[in-house]
mmCIF file of C-alpha atoms in Angstrom:
data_model
loop_
_atom_site.group_PDB
_atom_site.id
_atom_site.type_symbol
_atom_site.label_atom_id
_atom_site.label_comp_id
_atom_site.label_asym_id
_atom_site.label_seq_id
_atom_site.Cartn_x
_atom_site.Cartn_y
_atom_site.Cartn_z
ATOM 1 C CA MET R 1 0.398 0.057 0.538
ATOM 2 C CA LYS R 2 2.847 2.045 0.863
ATOM 3 C CA LYS R 3 4.373 1.505 -2.660
ATOM 4 C CA SER R 4 1.299 2.449 -3.749
ATOM 5 C CA LEU R 5 1.085 5.440 -2.718
ATOM 6 C CA PHE R 6 4.566 7.043 -3.329
ATOM 7 C CA ALA R 7 4.439 5.701 -6.877
ATOM 8 C CA VAL R 8 1.618 8.081 -6.856
ATOM 9 C CA ALA R 9 3.414 11.061 -5.272
ATOM 10 C CA ALA R 10 5.842 10.196 -7.890
ATOM 11 C CA LEU R 11 4.229 10.148 -10.808
ATOM 12 C CA SER R 12 1.734 13.269 -9.566
ATOM 13 C CA ALA R 13 5.708 14.544 -9.218
ATOM 14 C CA ILE R 14 5.954 14.277 -12.856
ATOM 15 C CA ALA R 15 3.405 15.812 -14.434
ATOM 16 C CA GLY R 16 3.692 18.711 -12.344
ATOM 17 C CA SER R 17 6.833 18.262 -13.290
ATOM 18 C CA ALA R 18 6.820 17.860 -17.003
ATOM 19 C CA GLN R 19 2.862 21.179 -17.459
ATOM 20 C CA ALA R 20 5.395 23.436 -15.474
ATOM 21 C CA GLN R 21 8.014 23.395 -19.224
ATOM 22 C CA SER R 22 8.628 25.224 -21.725
ATOM 23 C CA SER R 23 5.872 24.200 -24.631
ATOM 24 C CA VAL R 24 8.727 24.382 -27.753
ATOM 25 C CA THR R 25 7.807 24.744 -31.812
ATOM 26 C CA VAL R 26 9.501 23.365 -34.918
ATOM 27 C CA TYR R 27 8.562 26.000 -37.411
ATOM 28 C CA GLY R 28 9.708 27.221 -40.727
ATOM 29 C CA LEU R 29 9.307 27.764 -44.378
ATOM 30 C CA LEU R 30 10.786 26.867 -47.408
ATOM 31 C CA ASP R 31 10.582 28.946 -50.511
ATOM 32 C CA LEU R 32 11.487 27.644 -54.501
ATOM 33 C CA GLY R 33 10.850 28.565 -57.785
ATOM 34 C CA TYR R 34 11.834 29.651 -61.403
ATOM 35 C CA VAL R 35 13.211 33.036 -60.752
ATOM 36 C CA GLY R 36 14.688 35.463 -64.107
ATOM 37 C CA TYR R 37 16.214 39.408 -64.399
ATOM 38 C CA ASN R 38 16.546 41.845 -66.424
ATOM 39 C CA THR R 39 18.841 45.081 -65.649
ATOM 40 C CA ARG R 40 19.654 47.817 -67.838
ATOM 41 C CA ALA R 41 22.489 50.878 -66.630
ATOM 42 C CA ALA R 42 23.688 53.179 -68.732
ATOM 43 C CA THR R 43 27.166 54.009 -67.738
ATOM 44 C CA GLY R 44 26.771 58.283 -68.174
ATOM 45 C CA SER R 45 30.073 58.294 -70.135
ATOM 46 C CA THR R 46 30.833 60.236 -72.782
ATOM 47 C CA GLN R 47 30.237 58.645 -75.280
ATOM 48 C CA ASN R 48 28.100 59.273 -77.925
ATOM 49 C CA PRO R 49 25.418 57.751 -77.156
ATOM 50 C CA GLN R 50 26.364 55.795 -73.995
ATOM 51 C CA ALA R 51 27.142 53.147 -73.147
ATOM 52 C CA VAL R 52 24.270 50.503 -71.797
ATOM 53 C CA ASN R 53 26.057 48.056 -70.242
ATOM 54 C CA LYS R 54 22.855 45.016 -69.994
ATOM 55 C CA THR R 55 22.359 41.457 -68.150
ATOM 56 C CA THR R 56 19.662 38.693 -68.651
ATOM 57 C CA GLY R 57 19.653 36.318 -66.431
ATOM 58 C CA ASN R 58 17.481 33.119 -64.574
ATOM 59 C CA ALA R 59 17.233 30.364 -62.686
ATOM 60 C CA PHE R 60 15.295 27.429 -60.230
ATOM 61 C CA SER R 61 16.085 29.767 -57.503
ATOM 62 C CA SER R 62 14.932 30.745 -53.305
ATOM 63 C CA SER R 63 13.220 32.299 -51.735
ATOM 64 C CA ALA R 64 11.684 35.069 -53.174
ATOM 65 C CA GLU R 65 8.698 35.264 -51.558
ATOM 66 C CA SER R 66 9.491 34.908 -48.545
ATOM 67 C CA THR R 67 12.933 33.783 -46.893
ATOM 68 C CA SER R 68 13.126 30.655 -46.060
ATOM 69 C CA ARG R 69 13.609 29.006 -42.386
ATOM 70 C CA LEU R 70 14.073 26.853 -39.612
ATOM 71 C CA GLY R 71 12.730 28.251 -35.987
ATOM 72 C CA PHE R 72 12.355 26.734 -32.748
ATOM 73 C CA LYS R 73 10.378 29.420 -30.407
ATOM 74 C CA GLY R 74 8.812 27.470 -27.022
ATOM 75 C CA THR R 75 6.938 29.666 -23.927
ATOM 76 C CA GLU R 76 7.082 28.589 -20.264
ATOM 77 C CA ASP R 77 4.459 29.776 -17.848
ATOM 78 C CA LEU R 78 5.812 31.373 -15.016
ATOM 79 C CA GLY R 79 2.148 32.231 -13.607
ATOM 80 C CA GLY R 80 0.423 34.873 -12.338
ATOM 81 C CA GLY R 81 0.796 36.651 -16.524
ATOM 82 C CA THR R 82 3.908 36.363 -16.100
ATOM 83 C CA SER R 83 5.797 33.617 -18.949
ATOM 84 C CA ALA R 84 8.796 34.014 -20.874
ATOM 85 C CA PHE R 85 9.176 32.681 -24.487
ATOM 86 C CA PHE R 86 12.299 32.998 -26.950
ATOM 87 C CA THR R 87 13.198 32.270 -30.729
ATOM 88 C CA VAL R 88 16.035 30.389 -32.862
ATOM 89 C CA GLU R 89 15.664 31.421 -36.010
ATOM 90 C CA LEU R 90 17.965 30.996 -38.971
ATOM 91 C CA GLY R 91 18.364 31.872 -42.449
ATOM 92 C CA LEU R 92 17.966 28.115 -45.181
ATOM 93 C CA THR R 93 19.094 28.122 -48.777
ATOM 94 C CA PRO R 94 17.650 24.866 -49.731
ATOM 95 C CA ASN R 95 19.136 25.943 -53.334
ATOM 96 C CA ASN R 96 23.052 25.113 -52.302
ATOM 97 C CA ASN R 97 24.883 22.905 -51.624
ATOM 98 C CA GLN R 98 24.703 24.109 -47.399
ATOM 99 C CA ALA R 99 21.024 24.010 -46.261
ATOM 100 C CA VAL R 100 21.403 26.726 -43.459
ATOM 101 C CA ASN R 101 23.108 29.780 -45.088
ATOM 102 C CA THR R 102 26.597 31.451 -44.474
ATOM 103 C CA GLY R 103 26.140 34.207 -44.906
ATOM 104 C CA GLY R 104 25.588 37.591 -42.293
ATOM 105 C CA THR R 105 21.450 36.807 -42.661
ATOM 106 C CA GLN R 106 22.200 33.180 -41.003
ATOM 107 C CA ASN R 107 21.192 34.128 -37.250
ATOM 108 C CA ARG R 108 17.675 35.814 -38.951
ATOM 109 C CA GLN R 109 16.108 36.429 -35.459
ATOM 110 C CA THR R 110 17.550 35.254 -31.379
ATOM 111 C CA PHE R 111 16.857 36.404 -28.393
ATOM 112 C CA VAL R 112 14.981 35.718 -24.838
ATOM 113 C CA GLY R 113 13.139 37.711 -22.968
ATOM 114 C CA LEU R 114 9.561 38.227 -20.917
ATOM 115 C CA LYS R 115 5.949 38.905 -21.179
ATOM 116 C CA LYS R 116 3.293 40.328 -18.213
ATOM 117 C CA ASN R 117 -0.128 40.402 -18.985
ATOM 118 C CA GLY R 118 -1.692 43.750 -19.265
ATOM 119 C CA ILE R 119 1.589 45.115 -19.650
ATOM 120 C CA GLY R 120 3.737 44.279 -22.174
ATOM 121 C CA GLN R 121 6.981 42.641 -22.389
ATOM 122 C CA PHE R 122 10.886 42.866 -22.916
ATOM 123 C CA ALA R 123 13.287 40.648 -24.912
ATOM 124 C CA VAL R 124 17.062 40.531 -25.553
ATOM 125 C CA GLY R 125 19.404 39.617 -28.472
ATOM 126 C CA THR R 126 19.757 39.724 -32.280
ATOM 127 C CA GLN R 127 15.840 41.445 -33.501
ATOM 128 C CA TYR R 128 13.876 43.434 -35.927
ATOM 129 C CA THR R 129 14.484 46.706 -35.702
ATOM 130 C CA VAL R 130 11.151 48.588 -34.623
ATOM 131 C CA ILE R 131 10.486 49.876 -38.083
ATOM 132 C CA HIS R 132 11.219 46.554 -39.833
ATOM 133 C CA ASN R 133 7.750 45.087 -37.325
ATOM 134 C CA ALA R 134 6.208 48.231 -39.345
ATOM 135 C CA VAL R 135 6.631 47.120 -42.331
ATOM 136 C CA ALA R 136 5.358 43.672 -42.270
ATOM 137 C CA ALA R 137 2.629 45.740 -41.153
ATOM 138 C CA THR R 138 1.934 47.555 -43.736
ATOM 139 C CA ASP R 139 3.583 46.859 -47.056
ATOM 140 C CA PRO R 140 1.053 45.485 -49.551
ATOM 141 C CA GLY R 141 3.575 42.941 -50.944
ATOM 142 C CA GLN R 142 3.823 41.738 -47.292
ATOM 143 C CA ALA R 143 8.140 42.576 -47.725
ATOM 144 C CA ASN R 144 9.013 39.316 -50.373
ATOM 145 C CA ASN R 145 11.908 39.647 -52.283
ATOM 146 C CA ILE R 146 11.349 40.623 -55.297
ATOM 147 C CA ALA R 147 12.508 43.765 -57.023
ATOM 148 C CA GLY R 148 9.613 47.164 -57.339
ATOM 149 C CA ASN R 149 9.257 47.986 -53.341
ATOM 150 C CA LEU R 150 11.201 51.002 -52.422
ATOM 151 C CA VAL R 151 10.290 50.758 -48.664
ATOM 152 C CA TYR R 152 11.295 47.149 -48.699
ATOM 153 C CA PRO R 153 14.153 47.119 -51.510
ATOM 154 C CA ALA R 154 15.102 43.984 -52.033
ATOM 155 C CA SER R 155 15.351 41.566 -55.615
ATOM 156 C CA THR R 156 16.464 37.845 -56.572
ATOM 157 C CA GLU R 157 18.803 36.597 -58.426
ATOM 158 C CA GLY R 158 19.307 40.012 -60.496
ATOM 159 C CA VAL R 159 21.100 43.330 -58.322
ATOM 160 C CA GLY R 160 19.358 46.325 -58.917
ATOM 161 C CA SER R 161 21.247 49.663 -58.264
ATOM 162 C CA THR R 162 23.899 50.188 -54.576
ATOM 163 C CA GLU R 163 19.736 52.827 -54.005
ATOM 164 C CA ASN R 164 17.975 50.304 -53.953
ATOM 165 C CA SER R 165 19.958 47.173 -52.664
ATOM 166 C CA THR R 166 18.619 45.213 -50.639
ATOM 167 C CA GLY R 167 18.073 47.439 -46.446
ATOM 168 C CA ALA R 168 18.485 50.365 -48.456
ATOM 169 C CA ALA R 169 16.291 52.542 -47.205
ATOM 170 C CA TYR R 170 16.789 50.595 -43.705
ATOM 171 C CA THR R 171 17.877 48.775 -41.113
ATOM 172 C CA VAL R 172 16.630 45.084 -40.579
ATOM 173 C CA ARG R 173 17.581 43.889 -37.293
ATOM 174 C CA THR R 174 20.733 44.830 -34.931
ATOM 175 C CA ASN R 175 22.112 42.630 -33.239
ATOM 176 C CA ASN R 176 23.118 43.831 -28.868
ATOM 177 C CA GLN R 177 19.779 45.029 -29.212
ATOM 178 C CA LEU R 178 17.003 45.262 -25.469
ATOM 179 C CA SER R 179 13.079 45.221 -27.146
ATOM 180 C CA LEU R 180 10.506 46.489 -24.999
ATOM 181 C CA ASN R 181 6.842 46.155 -26.935
ATOM 182 C CA SER R 182 3.401 47.287 -24.263
ATOM 183 C CA ASP R 183 -0.198 45.582 -24.529
ATOM 184 C CA THR R 184 -2.679 47.049 -26.729
ATOM 185 C CA PHE R 185 -4.599 50.717 -24.559
ATOM 186 C CA TYR R 186 -7.740 51.869 -26.062
ATOM 187 C CA GLY R 187 -6.318 51.541 -29.227
ATOM 188 C CA PHE R 188 -2.702 52.042 -28.899
ATOM 189 C CA LYS R 189 0.776 50.158 -28.659
ATOM 190 C CA ALA R 190 4.061 51.408 -27.979
ATOM 191 C CA ASN R 191 7.485 49.688 -28.683
ATOM 192 C CA ALA R 192 11.143 50.767 -28.089
ATOM 193 C CA MET R 193 14.099 49.378 -28.979
ATOM 194 C CA LEU R 194 17.758 49.806 -27.325
ATOM 195 C CA VAL R 195 21.018 48.751 -29.185
ATOM 196 C CA ALA R 196 24.648 48.971 -27.461
ATOM 197 C CA ASN R 197 27.975 47.097 -27.972
ATOM 198 C CA ASN R 198 30.777 49.402 -27.095
ATOM 199 C CA LYS R 199 34.641 48.384 -26.874
ATOM 200 C CA ASN R 200 37.858 50.754 -25.527
ATOM 201 C CA SER R 201 40.533 49.442 -25.720
ATOM 202 C CA ASN R 202 44.274 51.415 -25.695
ATOM 203 C CA GLU R 203 44.845 53.801 -28.931
ATOM 204 C CA THR R 204 48.015 53.518 -31.315
ATOM 205 C CA ILE R 205 48.019 56.266 -33.944
ATOM 206 C CA THR R 206 51.527 56.191 -36.334
ATOM 207 C CA ILE R 207 52.320 59.246 -38.959
ATOM 208 C CA THR R 208 54.206 58.897 -41.876
ATOM 209 C CA GLY R 209 54.965 61.780 -44.139
ATOM 210 C CA SER R 210 54.271 64.782 -44.468
ATOM 211 C CA GLY R 211 51.505 67.073 -46.648
ATOM 212 C CA SER R 212 49.832 65.710 -49.366
ATOM 213 C CA THR R 213 51.510 62.624 -48.364
ATOM 214 C CA LEU R 214 50.746 62.104 -44.698
ATOM 215 C CA THR R 215 49.868 58.582 -43.605
ATOM 216 C CA SER R 216 47.859 58.639 -39.878
ATOM 217 C CA ALA R 217 46.885 54.704 -38.787
ATOM 218 C CA ALA R 218 44.893 54.781 -35.589
ATOM 219 C CA ALA R 219 44.587 51.322 -33.865
ATOM 220 C CA GLY R 220 42.605 50.441 -31.146
ATOM 221 C CA GLY R 221 40.569 52.968 -28.936
ATOM 222 C CA LEU R 222 36.358 53.069 -30.200
ATOM 223 C CA ASN R 223 34.818 50.112 -30.875
ATOM 224 C CA ASN R 224 30.824 51.805 -29.963
ATOM 225 C CA GLN R 225 27.517 50.405 -32.053
ATOM 226 C CA ASN R 226 25.110 52.127 -30.324
ATOM 227 C CA GLY R 227 21.096 52.483 -31.662
ATOM 228 C CA TRP R 228 17.678 53.089 -30.331
ATOM 229 C CA GLY R 229 14.137 53.352 -31.583
ATOM 230 C CA LEU R 230 10.111 54.499 -30.657
ATOM 231 C CA GLY R 231 7.049 53.000 -32.664
ATOM 232 C CA LEU R 232 3.674 53.682 -32.012
ATOM 233 C CA ASP R 233 0.740 51.800 -33.145
ATOM 234 C CA TYR R 234 -2.772 52.468 -33.329
ATOM 235 C CA THR R 235 -5.683 50.457 -34.094
ATOM 236 C CA PHE R 236 -9.461 50.915 -34.374
ATOM 237 C CA LYS R 237 -12.212 49.080 -36.039
ATOM 238 C CA ASN R 238 -10.527 48.610 -39.585
ATOM 239 C CA PHE R 239 -8.293 51.547 -39.479
ATOM 240 C CA TYR R 240 -4.373 51.411 -38.832
ATOM 241 C CA ALA R 241 -1.593 53.546 -38.628
ATOM 242 C CA THR R 242 2.404 53.361 -37.606
ATOM 243 C CA ALA R 243 4.924 55.422 -36.921
ATOM 244 C CA ASN R 244 8.622 54.877 -35.728
ATOM 245 C CA TYR R 245 11.935 56.912 -35.830
ATOM 246 C CA GLN R 246 15.374 54.836 -35.265
ATOM 247 C CA ALA R 247 18.198 55.841 -34.637
ATOM 248 C CA MET R 248 22.506 54.241 -35.166
ATOM 249 C CA THR R 249 24.667 55.451 -34.550
ATOM 250 C CA SER R 250 28.869 53.429 -35.472
ATOM 251 C CA LYS R 251 31.729 55.410 -33.729
ATOM 252 C CA GLN R 252 35.571 53.630 -34.228
ATOM 253 C CA SER R 253 39.012 55.528 -33.227
ATOM 254 C CA THR R 254 40.432 52.974 -35.624
ATOM 255 C CA GLN R 255 41.768 54.946 -38.800
ATOM 256 C CA THR R 256 43.381 55.641 -41.922
ATOM 257 C CA TYR R 257 43.701 59.218 -42.938
ATOM 258 C CA TYR R 258 45.251 60.043 -46.767
ATOM 259 C CA GLY R 259 46.562 63.649 -46.905
ATOM 260 C CA SER R 260 46.524 63.070 -50.673
ATOM 261 C CA GLY R 261 42.856 61.561 -50.338
ATOM 262 C CA THR R 262 40.144 64.907 -52.836
ATOM 263 C CA THR R 263 36.870 63.404 -51.036
ATOM 264 C CA LEU R 264 36.086 62.579 -47.666
ATOM 265 C CA ALA R 265 35.364 58.822 -49.281
ATOM 266 C CA THR R 266 39.613 58.436 -50.103
ATOM 267 C CA GLN R 267 40.753 61.234 -47.038
ATOM 268 C CA LEU R 268 39.234 58.694 -44.756
ATOM 269 C CA PRO R 269 38.226 55.510 -46.614
ATOM 270 C CA VAL R 270 36.332 54.470 -43.822
ATOM 271 C CA GLY R 271 33.701 55.916 -42.887
ATOM 272 C CA ALA R 272 32.202 57.335 -45.686
ATOM 273 C CA PRO R 273 28.906 57.442 -45.673
ATOM 274 C CA ALA R 274 27.440 53.673 -47.605
ATOM 275 C CA THR R 275 24.465 52.936 -49.418
ATOM 276 C CA GLY R 276 22.065 49.942 -48.011
ATOM 277 C CA TYR R 277 23.497 46.368 -45.972
ATOM 278 C CA ALA R 278 24.386 43.973 -48.289
ATOM 279 C CA GLY R 279 21.701 41.063 -47.387
ATOM 280 C CA GLY R 280 20.160 43.404 -45.030
ATOM 281 C CA SER R 281 23.079 42.468 -42.331
ATOM 282 C CA SER R 282 22.768 43.601 -38.901
ATOM 283 C CA ALA R 283 25.935 45.902 -39.402
ATOM 284 C CA ASN R 284 25.322 49.911 -38.044
ATOM 285 C CA GLY R 285 28.022 51.358 -40.550
ATOM 286 C CA THR R 286 31.842 52.603 -39.632
ATOM 287 C CA ASN R 287 31.574 56.324 -37.927
ATOM 288 C CA VAL R 288 28.387 57.465 -39.374
ATOM 289 C CA GLN R 289 24.996 58.625 -37.853
ATOM 290 C CA ASP R 290 21.865 56.793 -39.134
ATOM 291 C CA ASN R 291 18.725 58.249 -39.082
ATOM 292 C CA GLN R 292 15.462 56.465 -39.965
ATOM 293 C CA PHE R 293 11.879 57.112 -39.761
ATOM 294 C CA TYR R 294 8.739 55.447 -41.004
ATOM 295 C CA VAL R 295 5.175 56.385 -41.011
ATOM 296 C CA ALA R 296 2.573 54.106 -42.222
ATOM 297 C CA ALA R 297 -1.365 53.600 -42.498
ATOM 298 C CA THR R 298 -3.339 50.728 -43.718
ATOM 299 C CA TYR R 299 -7.699 50.475 -43.627
ATOM 300 C CA ASP R 300 -9.501 47.615 -44.769
ATOM 301 C CA PHE R 301 -12.349 47.955 -46.968
ATOM 302 C CA GLY R 302 -13.547 44.663 -47.021
ATOM 303 C CA ILE R 303 -13.201 43.514 -50.264
ATOM 304 C CA LEU R 304 -9.805 44.748 -50.574
ATOM 305 C CA LYS R 305 -6.859 46.485 -47.747
ATOM 306 C CA ALA R 306 -5.886 49.729 -48.793
ATOM 307 C CA TYR R 307 -1.815 50.885 -48.170
ATOM 308 C CA ALA R 308 0.036 54.300 -47.445
ATOM 309 C CA GLN R 309 3.604 54.252 -46.925
ATOM 310 C CA TYR R 310 6.452 57.013 -46.472
ATOM 311 C CA ILE R 311 10.158 56.663 -45.550
ATOM 312 C CA THR R 312 13.671 58.488 -44.900
ATOM 313 C CA ARG R 313 16.708 57.951 -44.175
ATOM 314 C CA LYS R 314 19.987 60.142 -43.400
ATOM 315 C CA VAL R 315 23.289 58.518 -43.075
ATOM 316 C CA SER R 316 26.342 61.133 -41.962
ATOM 317 C CA ALA R 317 29.817 60.749 -41.593
ATOM 318 C CA GLN R 318 30.468 61.439 -37.389
ATOM 319 C CA GLN R 319 33.953 63.412 -39.258
ATOM 320 C CA ASP R 320 31.753 66.172 -41.229
ATOM 321 C CA ASN R 321 27.959 65.667 -40.893
ATOM 322 C CA THR R 322 27.523 67.375 -44.270
ATOM 323 C CA TYR R 323 28.744 64.701 -46.032
ATOM 324 C CA TYR R 324 26.269 62.451 -46.354
ATOM 325 C CA LEU R 325 23.375 60.505 -48.479
ATOM 326 C CA LYS R 326 19.888 60.894 -48.346
ATOM 327 C CA ARG R 327 17.197 58.019 -49.884
ATOM 328 C CA SER R 328 13.266 58.460 -49.123
ATOM 329 C CA ALA R 329 10.289 57.339 -50.628
ATOM 330 C CA GLU R 330 6.750 57.443 -50.741
ATOM 331 C CA GLN R 331 4.716 53.879 -51.953
ATOM 332 C CA ILE R 332 0.420 53.075 -52.038
ATOM 333 C CA GLY R 333 -0.550 49.499 -52.967
ATOM 334 C CA VAL R 334 -3.988 47.575 -52.280
ATOM 335 C CA ARG R 335 -4.038 43.669 -51.713
ATOM 336 C CA SER R 336 -7.625 41.903 -51.915
ATOM 337 C CA PHE R 337 -8.808 38.119 -52.306
ATOM 338 C CA ILE R 338 -10.564 38.414 -55.809
ATOM 339 C CA THR R 339 -12.151 34.615 -54.602
ATOM 340 C CA PRO R 340 -11.308 32.335 -51.496
ATOM 341 C CA THR R 341 -8.167 30.945 -52.694
ATOM 342 C CA ILE R 342 -6.702 33.342 -55.435
ATOM 343 C CA GLU R 343 -5.227 36.323 -53.759
ATOM 344 C CA ALA R 344 -3.847 39.396 -55.222
ATOM 345 C CA TRP R 345 -1.454 42.852 -54.795
ATOM 346 C CA VAL R 346 0.217 45.598 -56.746
ATOM 347 C CA SER R 347 1.584 48.738 -55.725
ATOM 348 C CA GLY R 348 3.551 51.679 -56.975
ATOM 349 C CA GLY R 349 5.822 54.401 -55.403
ATOM 350 C CA LEU R 350 8.388 57.748 -56.323
ATOM 351 C CA GLY R 351 11.496 58.334 -54.279
ATOM 352 C CA ARG R 352 14.734 60.480 -54.162
ATOM 353 C CA TYR R 353 17.598 59.702 -53.461
ATOM 354 C CA ASN R 354 20.734 62.374 -52.701
ATOM 355 C CA GLY R 355 24.597 61.683 -52.347
ATOM 356 C CA TYR R 356 26.489 64.330 -50.320
ATOM 357 C CA GLY R 357 24.564 66.977 -50.161
ATOM 358 C CA SER R 358 24.989 67.589 -55.088
ATOM 359 C CA ASN R 359 24.562 63.883 -55.691
ATOM 360 C CA SER R 360 20.391 63.378 -56.875
ATOM 361 C CA SER R 361 18.216 60.409 -58.676
ATOM 362 C CA ASN R 362 14.848 60.083 -58.921
ATOM 363 C CA LEU R 363 13.538 56.518 -58.168
ATOM 364 C CA THR R 364 10.288 54.944 -59.848
ATOM 365 C CA ALA R 365 9.028 51.476 -58.667
ATOM 366 C CA TRP R 366 5.782 49.185 -58.883
ATOM 367 C CA GLN R 367 5.126 45.260 -58.819
ATOM 368 C CA ILE R 368 2.032 43.166 -59.209
ATOM 369 C CA GLY R 369 1.320 39.510 -57.528
ATOM 370 C CA SER R 370 -0.753 36.707 -56.730
ATOM 371 C CA ASN R 371 -0.795 33.563 -54.690
ATOM 372 C CA TYR R 372 -3.298 30.738 -55.481
ATOM 373 C CA TRP R 373 -3.595 29.481 -51.833
ATOM 374 C CA LEU R 374 -3.868 25.359 -52.228
ATOM 375 C CA SER R 375 -4.551 25.013 -48.478
ATOM 376 C CA LYS R 376 -3.866 27.734 -44.953
ATOM 377 C CA ARG R 377 0.017 26.573 -45.838
ATOM 378 C CA THR R 378 0.948 26.299 -49.531
ATOM 379 C CA ASN R 379 0.538 28.778 -51.806
ATOM 380 C CA LEU R 380 1.576 29.095 -56.033
ATOM 381 C CA TYR R 381 2.592 32.117 -56.668
ATOM 382 C CA ALA R 382 3.220 34.676 -59.995
ATOM 383 C CA ILE R 383 5.493 37.952 -58.500
ATOM 384 C CA TYR R 384 6.456 40.725 -61.225
ATOM 385 C CA GLY R 385 8.229 44.407 -59.627
ATOM 386 C CA GLN R 386 10.990 46.821 -61.695
ATOM 387 C CA VAL R 387 12.105 49.627 -60.009
ATOM 388 C CA GLY R 388 14.794 51.885 -62.031
ATOM 389 C CA THR R 389 17.001 54.943 -60.242
ATOM 390 C CA SER R 390 17.368 57.605 -63.444
ATOM 391 C CA ASN R 391 18.318 61.462 -64.349
ATOM 392 C CA THR R 392 21.480 60.638 -61.704
ATOM 393 C CA SER R 393 23.929 64.215 -61.721
ATOM 394 C CA ILE R 394 27.422 64.146 -61.919
ATOM 395 C CA PRO R 395 29.181 63.495 -58.961
ATOM 396 C CA THR R 396 31.112 65.624 -57.157
ATOM 397 C CA ASN R 397 34.046 65.230 -54.482
ATOM 398 C CA TYR R 398 33.862 66.321 -50.999
ATOM 399 C CA ILE R 399 35.237 69.593 -52.350
ATOM 400 C CA GLY R 400 32.421 70.069 -54.580
ATOM 401 C CA GLN R 401 34.479 70.277 -58.333
ATOM 402 C CA SER R 402 33.821 67.486 -60.759
ATOM 403 C CA ASN R 403 34.838 64.144 -59.823
ATOM 404 C CA ASN R 404 35.061 63.084 -62.593
ATOM 405 C CA THR R 405 34.708 63.314 -67.382
ATOM 406 C CA ASN R 406 31.215 61.840 -67.730
ATOM 407 C CA LEU R 407 28.815 64.358 -68.690
ATOM 408 C CA ASN R 408 25.710 62.548 -68.546
ATOM 409 C CA PRO R 409 23.898 61.316 -66.588
ATOM 410 C CA THR R 410 23.795 58.676 -65.314
ATOM 411 C CA SER R 411 20.728 55.661 -64.596
ATOM 412 C CA ALA R 412 19.351 52.181 -64.414
ATOM 413 C CA ASN R 413 16.961 50.376 -63.825
ATOM 414 C CA ILE R 414 15.903 46.369 -63.340
ATOM 415 C CA SER R 415 12.711 43.895 -63.667
ATOM 416 C CA ASN R 416 12.058 41.329 -61.499
ATOM 417 C CA TYR R 417 10.051 37.934 -61.990
ATOM 418 C CA ALA R 418 9.333 34.960 -60.113
ATOM 419 C CA VAL R 419 6.986 32.196 -60.358
ATOM 420 C CA GLY R 420 7.315 29.213 -56.697
ATOM 421 C CA VAL R 421 5.732 27.518 -54.493
ATOM 422 C CA ARG R 422 6.036 28.930 -50.498
ATOM 423 C CA HIS R 423 5.172 25.862 -47.725
ATOM 424 C CA THR R 424 5.257 26.766 -44.570
ATOM 425 C CA PHE R 425 5.976 24.812 -41.375
#
């Protein structure tokens, strides 16, 4: 009898322990299909007619509509309305020899946090920025990877201009991030993030030459990558609006100065602003101040959902804030279920790009796409988009003089299309 009682007690303890364990979910997405592209770039040369570089390509590729991924997420009920949660998510390249990405986007998200019902949550780790979370909720193309979007610029297989490269509009994710998200109160929800990765060591400076041949090289010193962001969402019936601002700061002492340089990029090669982060990298840049702003609204009419977006970004050199790159764009679109299984969207946008206060160009883009849903988890898709960069003015150097002999403006255009299948699990 005592043995039976002990056995029942042991089983009860095991059951209670099991209930307290985290519930872990394995999830993922695979997206594969046929992708094609055409690019045209006018070089801005002095010859008449101008030289135009053309590229055409196609391939059985992946991640055209959504980036393929594999993830693990879990929660644990701590009692009293408090819970712990975590996410580990890796990018996949299913059409490659290695299934798991080896590039900078392999670690898509990795964080752990705590949540309190009725108040909100916080998390620490590699996470999406406040702007990217807002874009994901307000983009008519749902931030797909085909060209034709100025708010979430991307292309699959083909390579467009740097002004429309992946990550050119805003920082998608950061490492070393603390995120804060409130619950919804009277339709309002607040979001915030803080990024901190600082290091300070002994600095050594080596100077050689003099005058125009002077070279000054520094090693050690500061290496600070910081940032912060704030966002506010508002929901009222079928209306949704969001406003977000984030600022990334990068300061490094490690620097080489060349007295013979005629531009900031040649005088201080590590520190000139650069457009975009290839592949949506989490890097904040080097010796730059990076300010980004995004506002958007959607309204669900029932038969369709309408979207309006505006984004702007300015990346300035720490050494001289008049040396900057600025990109802005506005975009509208609609998305609708034409039938219970056929979904379609269309979007179009205009933008402008300014480089170093003098170079400038106009941006245009449009995209159309459709999903045919075979089930809740599987769909076929077809997407087509175009992006153009036109009337790019003659570049100038740091002191305002002509930097080359090209008399004609440069321009670039890319058309990108994909048909494929996407499955989530």
